[in-house]
Each structure stands twice: as structure tokens, then as C-alpha cells.
């Protein structure tokens, strides 16, 4: 008997998919668009996803749910604390049942969360996504994603629900930790690296949340998004287009929040006309959990589950996650003519193509042998997690006094604050520890996570370290502050570690559904900081957070301020290394640090009237520390700005070059940033926006010539008629160390006629070339070296 054509690898994917589609009954076709979540009842399981309890009643048991086959299996590893071996056994049993129930023997795609590493018990917990942004290092993100993908592939997983491409607007939003910050180009570049890394190991990456999710009103989870098409296109859509067109992302997940009254799960313009027809996306669109039925229950744009299913499928949705709640109604919708059979077949064909490309329909696929138990927290993975933490931690401020960083082997050190004793503070909301284990009575951590006390003890073995928690992350109990004050008074220096504990839907101070009213430190931590500062002991303020907090009340009184955005399982070691000087800080802010406690929505991507206050408003929106800011233990000089042309055509390019020199006495890494401004345009434009960057390591005395190749497309914007155009006129460029670094500034002019730019083929990136010069011999110390003309940056 000859093999079925869809199992023949010699045939094209399209030919195999069409042959299989023709064999499927209507029920079997609909089953391929569904999913099942075999979740155990542990602790507060309601917190896994929004309004989960609403969908728990009346669920079909697994055997009934897969009776016609299945599209996806939801989170078999990421829902309970099972070992890798236990998870593999359970997955094999489920896959075998799915294959047996399908007359054509079609397995399910297995998906898992992988935002801080694979969400599985015992898997490496890397820094949160906001720390990826702080690293400004695409190669490092690619390496991390490839390692995550290799572990997922070994376990029999096929799709990862990451990365998050949401662009931050309001710092009060709880999910900031899941983003890469407030800039679309930085996010798009890092997301492209993540997608490329994950998919290099055969794992489908899922871009989320498409689109505008982070622009919700007042920073509130799921709140409506009231922005226009221009802002959406120029900010929120940029990283998605980059990851689709540059990295070939295989899946996209919708946003919950409605866009000007239209939920993305129901938007044909978004899911089909833009994503597929314009950008050329050929993967699958999967729903955020229960988002299809939210069209009925939350958005109320349809009246029945059948209408929800038909509306979403017609818009371009392919798969309903995390389980099939509304899509069974598609059969009735076909019968009454609500949807076209061709629309259903198109979605099924996409799912089948994906399964074929994954090898699930190859002759050698055996559900009984899928997945292999591996060490999910191997030494190499922990070393990479440590390197990522070291590259992402930011030195915000450093006084020139004797107690500035790095600490010179203090005789006595007071370690104070809740982040000093609670290792969960280092982990993001989508870590297995905070997502699953935190629901159990005896939770602990999923992997070993050293505390800051343990790490400092190893870093300063001769120091007398006194520990005082002071206060918790939440609540108003201040009874421990007196002990913290006493410890500070008795020490040479106080390391004060405050910040966030991640959780879900109000169970933490940061994370999904953990929005805040203002940007004061949570709980009684403000009172703790004030009390310790009042002792007069030099204070190194260490912030371990998922969002930026307002620091103006403290900044001038701290000897140093260090920002660690949820740095992962090796965060304590990285922080201790930075405090001792073993690690030279190179992280930069992917998001501004506000001065005001008030939650003014707004980022550095601001036009004049959103940035200038004098004579306009009594509120100053400018940050305390700007986007791109970060200090080092060495010093860098910027000099010799040059542009290859004074004028370019509307489809031309210009090269912008500058020399960066390490004029300090130790090796360090600098993030060189290129900003573009459009001083006169036909629509309102931001004062500046990041259009290029590179992170370079320089030895003491070494210089590098950095050249950015800026295409005219990178100057384009949407005009009054929402056409993307390159407009003639002068453009300002700045090369510097932050969004507020004005040291090197030049300009060029676009000459000629207005040029309309196609969305599907425009230039999205700014290539960078780095030419190194040999390190100079430094006589004596760095102070003996005359800095080149330009800015000199240091940690003081």
C-alpha cells in the first residue's frame, strides 16, 4: 500500500497540505483550528490567564476534545511543576491520543511560553524582556533565543509564545517588564534577533500582542487604545513589520485591547490586509487566550459565540487558544452562510503547512518517542543568563566621592531591603517560579536563584555584612525599618535593594494585571529609603524592578544608583560583580526614568508640545534619566562627526560617522546611538528618534570609527493622507550616548520631489560599520591622555 501523499517529504509543502486538506471532513478541519489545555488544579489556577475561571465550566474532557484531531496542545510543561522526564511522558501520551483520534494521523503543534526562557520547571530563567532592551545587544539576544529553542525542540515543543513587541507609553502599565522598552527601532532590532535565534532551532516564534496593546488608556491592562493610524503605524507596527519581513516570524498573536473601537481579533485590516497582503506574512495567526470569545463577553461587538468565531476567522484568525471555546460553532456558521467555506479552508491549510514544515507529518514521526528529557538549566545556560544580566544592568548615577562605585573592599556593609532577601524579585512574571510555583503553599524557586546576600558574601569575603529586610514589597508594615536604620548606622556603606515582586492580576507589584496608580516605590519602600538616607551613611540604591520608578526625591542623596530590570536567576552574581567592579556596567535605559510620581503617559518620542513646559504647563514631562542613558567605570569620548553628503535624493542614502575613544584606564563597552530629527515637516514629528545603534567594547585607549548608513526611507513618515512619504527638507542627526546627548550634531538635506514609500518594501534598518584603531599606549593613567574633541563620558 502506497504512503499517503501528505507524508511524502519529496513533495512540496503546498502539495502535501492540499492533499491532506482534501481528505479532511468538516469536523476534522475545524479541529485543526482548535486547541486543548490539560491544566491541573493547583493553588490559585485562576491566575494563569485573564478570566480563566469563566471558561473552566463545561469544558470537554481531553478524549472528547481530540475526537476529530487537534490543532494545538497548550502548555504541557508550563502548567504544573513536573520534571522534564514527567513532562515528556505526559506529552507522548497526549500526542499519541491526538494521532490515534485523527483518521489521517495528524499530530498537534505543542506551544509553550518562553518569554524569560522556557516556562518549565527547572528551566533556565533569563532576564526579563525589559532587560533585553537594556542590553542593546542583538547578538546576545539571538544566542539566548537559540539556546531556549534547542531545549524546547528537545522536549517536543514546536512553538514559543514570544517575543512581546509592545511599545511602552505609560510607565504605570503592569506589563512593562515583558516589553523591550519605549522605542520601536530598538524593540524591532532585538525582536528580529530573538525570532531568528528561536527559529534557527526549528521553533516557531510568535509575535505579540498585535497591535497597540501597551498604549491602553491610563496604563490599565486591556483598556481601550485610542490612537490614530499614524501613531500606530510609526510606533506600534514597526517592530512587527521588522520581525515579519526581516526574520520571517512564523506566528502572530492578537492584542486584547481594542484599537479605536475595533478589537484586533476582529480586524480584517490588521490580520489580513496589513499583515498578510502588505507585509507578506505566511504563518498562522493565533488568538491570545480566550480572545475570540472576548469579542462577545468583553468587547461586546457580537452577540453570540457563533458570531465571535465567524467574525474572528473571517478577519484572519487561524487558531483559537488556549482551547477550542467558540470555533466548534464554525460548522453552524458555514451552514447558515455566515462564513465562506474558502475562508475556513484557507486557515486549515495554513495550520497544515506549519505542521508539515515542522516534520510532524513525515513518515518517521512517532508520537510515542517525541521529546527527550534534557538538563533544562545546564551550566552553559546559567553562564549565558549571567552574561545577559551583566550586560543589562545600568549604572544610573555615581558620585565622585570615596564611596562611589565600584566599592573598594568595604570593612562593613549593610545590605537592606526586600530585594536583598527575596530571590523571586530577580525573576519576571512569565518565569515558571512566579507564574506557577507562586501559587503553591511551599513555592520556592524553580531553579537555584542565589540571593543578593549570598552573592555579596562571595564577592566581599572579608567584609562584615549585616542584613535587614526593613519592609516587604507590599503592605504598610514599617516595624522592620528601625533594624535597617541601625544596620546602616553601623556600616561603612549601605546597599539598599528595593523594587518589585512579579505576579499576575494583582498578585504582585509588576506583571500582567499589576498596574499602578503612580510611580512611587511599592508598599512602604519609600519610607525605608528615606529612613536609610537620613542616617548619613553612604547609600548605593539598587533597584530590582519591572518598571521605572520616580527617583527625584532620592537621586541627589545617593552615592550611586543601579537599575536592574528583573535580571534573572544569575542577577545577584551580576549585581555583586558590578558593585565590586568585577563587571563594568554597560546596560543602557530602554525606557526613561521619570522624575515625577504622577503617571504622565509619554516617552522620549515626543514632539515639542509634549516635551517643552516653559510658558505652556506647570508640569515638566522630562525624565530624570533619559532613554539610552547609562554610565561606565571607564570614560568614552565622542569626536569627529562627518556626513558623506550634504544632500541626498528621496531614495538615496547618507553615511554618518563618528569616532569613539575609550579614554579611561580599563576596558568597557559603549552603546553608540544615532538619533534623527525633522525640524520642519508637514505633520507634527517627534523631536528625535533612535534610527541606529551599536554596542562596542573598547580597550583602554582604543578608538573605533562607527559609520551608520542611513537610507532616505528611514526618514519617512505618514502624511496628512496617511501615505508614507519621504519629504524634502533638512534633517538633523546626532550621535551620542543617550537621547539627550547633544554633543555631536550635523544635518543633511533631502532634495527633490516628495516620494511615496511602499510599506511592503521599505528599508527598515540602519546598517552599522565599525572600524577599530589599535589601542594607544597610555603613559601613567587615563588622566594623562588628551581626550579627542567632543564629549567625555564617565561614571561620575
mmCIF file of C-alpha atoms in Angstrom, residues 295-456:
data_model
loop_
_atom_site.group_PDB
_atom_site.id
_atom_site.type_symbol
_atom_site.label_atom_id
_atom_site.label_comp_id
_atom_site.label_asym_id
_atom_site.label_seq_id
_atom_site.Cartn_x
_atom_site.Cartn_y
_atom_site.Cartn_z
ATOM 1 C CA UNK A 295 -15.466 39.628 21.277
ATOM 2 C CA UNK A 296 -18.769 38.594 22.842
ATOM 3 C CA UNK A 297 -18.124 38.799 26.582
ATOM 4 C CA UNK A 298 -15.825 41.817 26.914
ATOM 5 C CA UNK A 299 -15.835 43.892 23.731
ATOM 6 C CA UNK A 300 -19.481 43.118 23.000
ATOM 7 C CA UNK A 301 -19.166 43.611 19.260
ATOM 8 C CA UNK A 302 -21.035 40.332 18.642
ATOM 9 C CA UNK A 303 -23.947 38.729 20.434
ATOM 10 C CA UNK A 304 -23.183 35.005 20.227
ATOM 11 C CA UNK A 305 -20.239 32.609 20.286
ATOM 12 C CA UNK A 306 -21.064 31.655 16.701
ATOM 13 C CA UNK A 307 -20.731 35.274 15.628
ATOM 14 C CA UNK A 308 -17.475 35.600 17.561
ATOM 15 C CA UNK A 309 -15.998 32.566 15.818
ATOM 16 C CA UNK A 310 -17.161 33.644 12.360
ATOM 17 C CA UNK A 311 -16.023 37.240 12.810
ATOM 18 C CA UNK A 312 -12.561 36.307 14.021
ATOM 19 C CA UNK A 313 -11.965 33.617 11.397
ATOM 20 C CA UNK A 314 -13.108 35.981 8.635
ATOM 21 C CA UNK A 315 -10.761 38.661 9.930
ATOM 22 C CA UNK A 316 -7.782 36.333 9.606
ATOM 23 C CA UNK A 317 -7.586 34.320 12.841
ATOM 24 C CA UNK A 318 -6.340 30.771 12.285
ATOM 25 C CA UNK A 319 -6.156 29.048 15.675
ATOM 26 C CA UNK A 320 -8.161 29.548 18.861
ATOM 27 C CA UNK A 321 -6.094 29.307 22.050
ATOM 28 C CA UNK A 322 -5.750 28.049 24.728
ATOM 29 C CA UNK A 323 -8.644 25.715 23.992
ATOM 30 C CA UNK A 324 -11.459 25.458 21.484
ATOM 31 C CA UNK A 325 -14.218 27.552 23.049
ATOM 32 C CA UNK A 326 -16.019 29.162 20.104
ATOM 33 C CA UNK A 327 -14.626 27.566 16.933
ATOM 34 C CA UNK A 328 -16.886 24.481 17.201
ATOM 35 C CA UNK A 329 -19.606 26.946 16.194
ATOM 36 C CA UNK A 330 -17.959 27.326 12.784
ATOM 37 C CA UNK A 331 -19.890 24.348 11.457
ATOM 38 C CA UNK A 332 -23.181 26.126 12.096
ATOM 39 C CA UNK A 333 -21.759 29.366 10.707
ATOM 40 C CA UNK A 334 -20.902 27.548 7.483
ATOM 41 C CA UNK A 335 -24.358 26.026 7.311
ATOM 42 C CA UNK A 336 -26.129 29.381 7.666
ATOM 43 C CA UNK A 337 -23.778 31.106 5.230
ATOM 44 C CA UNK A 338 -22.126 33.399 7.767
ATOM 45 C CA UNK A 339 -18.679 32.398 6.546
ATOM 46 C CA UNK A 340 -17.348 31.283 3.179
ATOM 47 C CA UNK A 341 -16.005 27.690 3.110
ATOM 48 C CA UNK A 342 -12.914 29.021 1.342
ATOM 49 C CA UNK A 343 -12.088 31.140 4.401
ATOM 50 C CA UNK A 344 -12.180 28.058 6.622
ATOM 51 C CA UNK A 345 -10.058 26.048 4.203
ATOM 52 C CA UNK A 346 -7.508 28.836 3.990
ATOM 53 C CA UNK A 347 -6.993 28.796 7.755
ATOM 54 C CA UNK A 348 -6.804 24.996 7.885
ATOM 55 C CA UNK A 349 -4.276 24.987 5.041
ATOM 56 C CA UNK A 350 -2.042 27.391 6.986
ATOM 57 C CA UNK A 351 -2.078 25.126 10.038
ATOM 58 C CA UNK A 352 -1.353 22.050 7.931
ATOM 59 C CA UNK A 353 1.509 23.797 6.151
ATOM 60 C CA UNK A 354 3.027 24.605 9.514
ATOM 61 C CA UNK A 355 2.696 21.040 10.739
ATOM 62 C CA UNK A 356 4.287 19.719 7.565
ATOM 63 C CA UNK A 357 7.178 22.197 7.787
ATOM 64 C CA UNK A 358 7.772 21.055 11.385
ATOM 65 C CA UNK A 359 8.110 17.451 10.238
ATOM 66 C CA UNK A 360 5.009 16.285 12.102
ATOM 67 C CA UNK A 361 3.663 14.509 9.036
ATOM 68 C CA UNK A 362 6.909 12.922 7.935
ATOM 69 C CA UNK A 363 6.956 9.106 7.920
ATOM 70 C CA UNK A 364 9.458 8.910 10.781
ATOM 71 C CA UNK A 365 7.410 10.987 13.250
ATOM 72 C CA UNK A 366 6.313 8.786 16.153
ATOM 73 C CA UNK A 367 4.256 10.348 18.965
ATOM 74 C CA UNK A 368 5.440 7.616 21.329
ATOM 75 C CA UNK A 369 9.070 8.813 21.053
ATOM 76 C CA UNK A 370 8.561 12.559 20.749
ATOM 77 C CA UNK A 371 10.615 14.591 23.194
ATOM 78 C CA UNK A 372 13.682 13.726 25.235
ATOM 79 C CA UNK A 373 14.329 14.755 28.824
ATOM 80 C CA UNK A 374 17.346 17.079 28.976
ATOM 81 C CA UNK A 375 19.031 19.273 31.575
ATOM 82 C CA UNK A 376 16.987 22.445 31.257
ATOM 83 C CA UNK A 377 19.356 24.518 33.385
ATOM 84 C CA UNK A 378 22.708 23.390 32.053
ATOM 85 C CA UNK A 379 25.887 25.179 33.184
ATOM 86 C CA UNK A 380 26.209 26.775 29.741
ATOM 87 C CA UNK A 381 22.706 28.202 30.042
ATOM 88 C CA UNK A 382 23.367 29.597 33.507
ATOM 89 C CA UNK A 383 26.576 31.181 32.222
ATOM 90 C CA UNK A 384 24.624 32.825 29.410
ATOM 91 C CA UNK A 385 21.970 34.029 31.866
ATOM 92 C CA UNK A 386 24.755 35.581 33.962
ATOM 93 C CA UNK A 387 26.285 37.269 30.928
ATOM 94 C CA UNK A 388 22.903 38.660 29.928
ATOM 95 C CA UNK A 389 22.357 40.043 33.416
ATOM 96 C CA UNK A 390 25.802 41.625 33.429
ATOM 97 C CA UNK A 391 25.192 43.250 30.047
ATOM 98 C CA UNK A 392 21.803 44.650 31.046
ATOM 99 C CA UNK A 393 22.323 46.216 34.487
ATOM 100 C CA UNK A 394 22.533 50.010 34.330
ATOM 101 C CA UNK A 395 24.593 52.388 36.416
ATOM 102 C CA UNK A 396 22.386 55.472 36.559
ATOM 103 C CA UNK A 397 24.370 57.674 38.906
ATOM 104 C CA UNK A 398 27.787 57.550 40.567
ATOM 105 C CA UNK A 399 29.221 60.269 42.794
ATOM 106 C CA UNK A 400 32.888 61.129 42.683
ATOM 107 C CA UNK A 401 33.329 60.619 46.429
ATOM 108 C CA UNK A 402 35.167 57.859 48.293
ATOM 109 C CA UNK A 403 32.063 55.681 48.473
ATOM 110 C CA UNK A 404 31.293 55.757 44.779
ATOM 111 C CA UNK A 405 31.219 52.548 42.822
ATOM 112 C CA UNK A 406 32.995 50.260 42.485
ATOM 113 C CA UNK A 407 33.191 49.585 46.214
ATOM 114 C CA UNK A 408 36.767 49.287 47.391
ATOM 115 C CA UNK A 409 36.573 46.265 49.717
ATOM 116 C CA UNK A 410 34.435 47.806 52.473
ATOM 117 C CA UNK A 411 35.137 46.607 56.007
ATOM 118 C CA UNK A 412 31.442 46.676 56.837
ATOM 119 C CA UNK A 413 28.416 46.714 54.606
ATOM 120 C CA UNK A 414 24.733 46.954 55.439
ATOM 121 C CA UNK A 415 22.534 45.074 52.997
ATOM 122 C CA UNK A 416 18.989 46.356 53.313
ATOM 123 C CA UNK A 417 15.668 45.955 51.562
ATOM 124 C CA UNK A 418 13.222 43.295 50.384
ATOM 125 C CA UNK A 419 15.125 42.627 47.139
ATOM 126 C CA UNK A 420 18.166 41.731 49.248
ATOM 127 C CA UNK A 421 16.457 38.673 50.701
ATOM 128 C CA UNK A 422 13.802 37.592 48.168
ATOM 129 C CA UNK A 423 15.305 35.981 45.047
ATOM 130 C CA UNK A 424 11.916 35.963 43.292
ATOM 131 C CA UNK A 425 12.438 39.684 42.802
ATOM 132 C CA UNK A 426 15.025 38.871 40.140
ATOM 133 C CA UNK A 427 12.508 36.910 38.053
ATOM 134 C CA UNK A 428 9.822 38.107 35.675
ATOM 135 C CA UNK A 429 6.106 37.457 35.707
ATOM 136 C CA UNK A 430 6.440 34.822 32.974
ATOM 137 C CA UNK A 431 9.096 32.839 34.811
ATOM 138 C CA UNK A 432 7.901 29.426 35.961
ATOM 139 C CA UNK A 433 8.639 30.454 39.544
ATOM 140 C CA UNK A 434 6.349 33.489 39.564
ATOM 141 C CA UNK A 435 3.780 32.172 37.110
ATOM 142 C CA UNK A 436 3.199 28.710 38.583
ATOM 143 C CA UNK A 437 5.149 27.968 41.761
ATOM 144 C CA UNK A 438 3.982 31.168 43.453
ATOM 145 C CA UNK A 439 0.523 29.564 43.644
ATOM 146 C CA UNK A 440 1.741 26.684 45.778
ATOM 147 C CA UNK A 441 1.982 26.753 49.553
ATOM 148 C CA UNK A 442 5.642 25.756 49.534
ATOM 149 C CA UNK A 443 6.689 27.513 46.374
ATOM 150 C CA UNK A 444 10.405 28.295 46.431
ATOM 151 C CA UNK A 445 12.080 28.823 43.082
ATOM 152 C CA UNK A 446 12.052 26.577 40.041
ATOM 153 C CA UNK A 447 15.841 26.801 39.650
ATOM 154 C CA UNK A 448 18.574 27.834 42.100
ATOM 155 C CA UNK A 449 18.446 31.617 42.439
ATOM 156 C CA UNK A 450 21.120 32.984 44.781
ATOM 157 C CA UNK A 451 20.128 35.920 46.959
ATOM 158 C CA UNK A 452 21.967 39.210 46.890
ATOM 159 C CA UNK A 453 23.220 38.438 50.410
ATOM 160 C CA UNK A 454 24.823 35.212 49.187
ATOM 161 C CA UNK A 455 26.369 36.887 46.145
ATOM 162 C CA UNK A 456 27.814 39.819 48.129
#
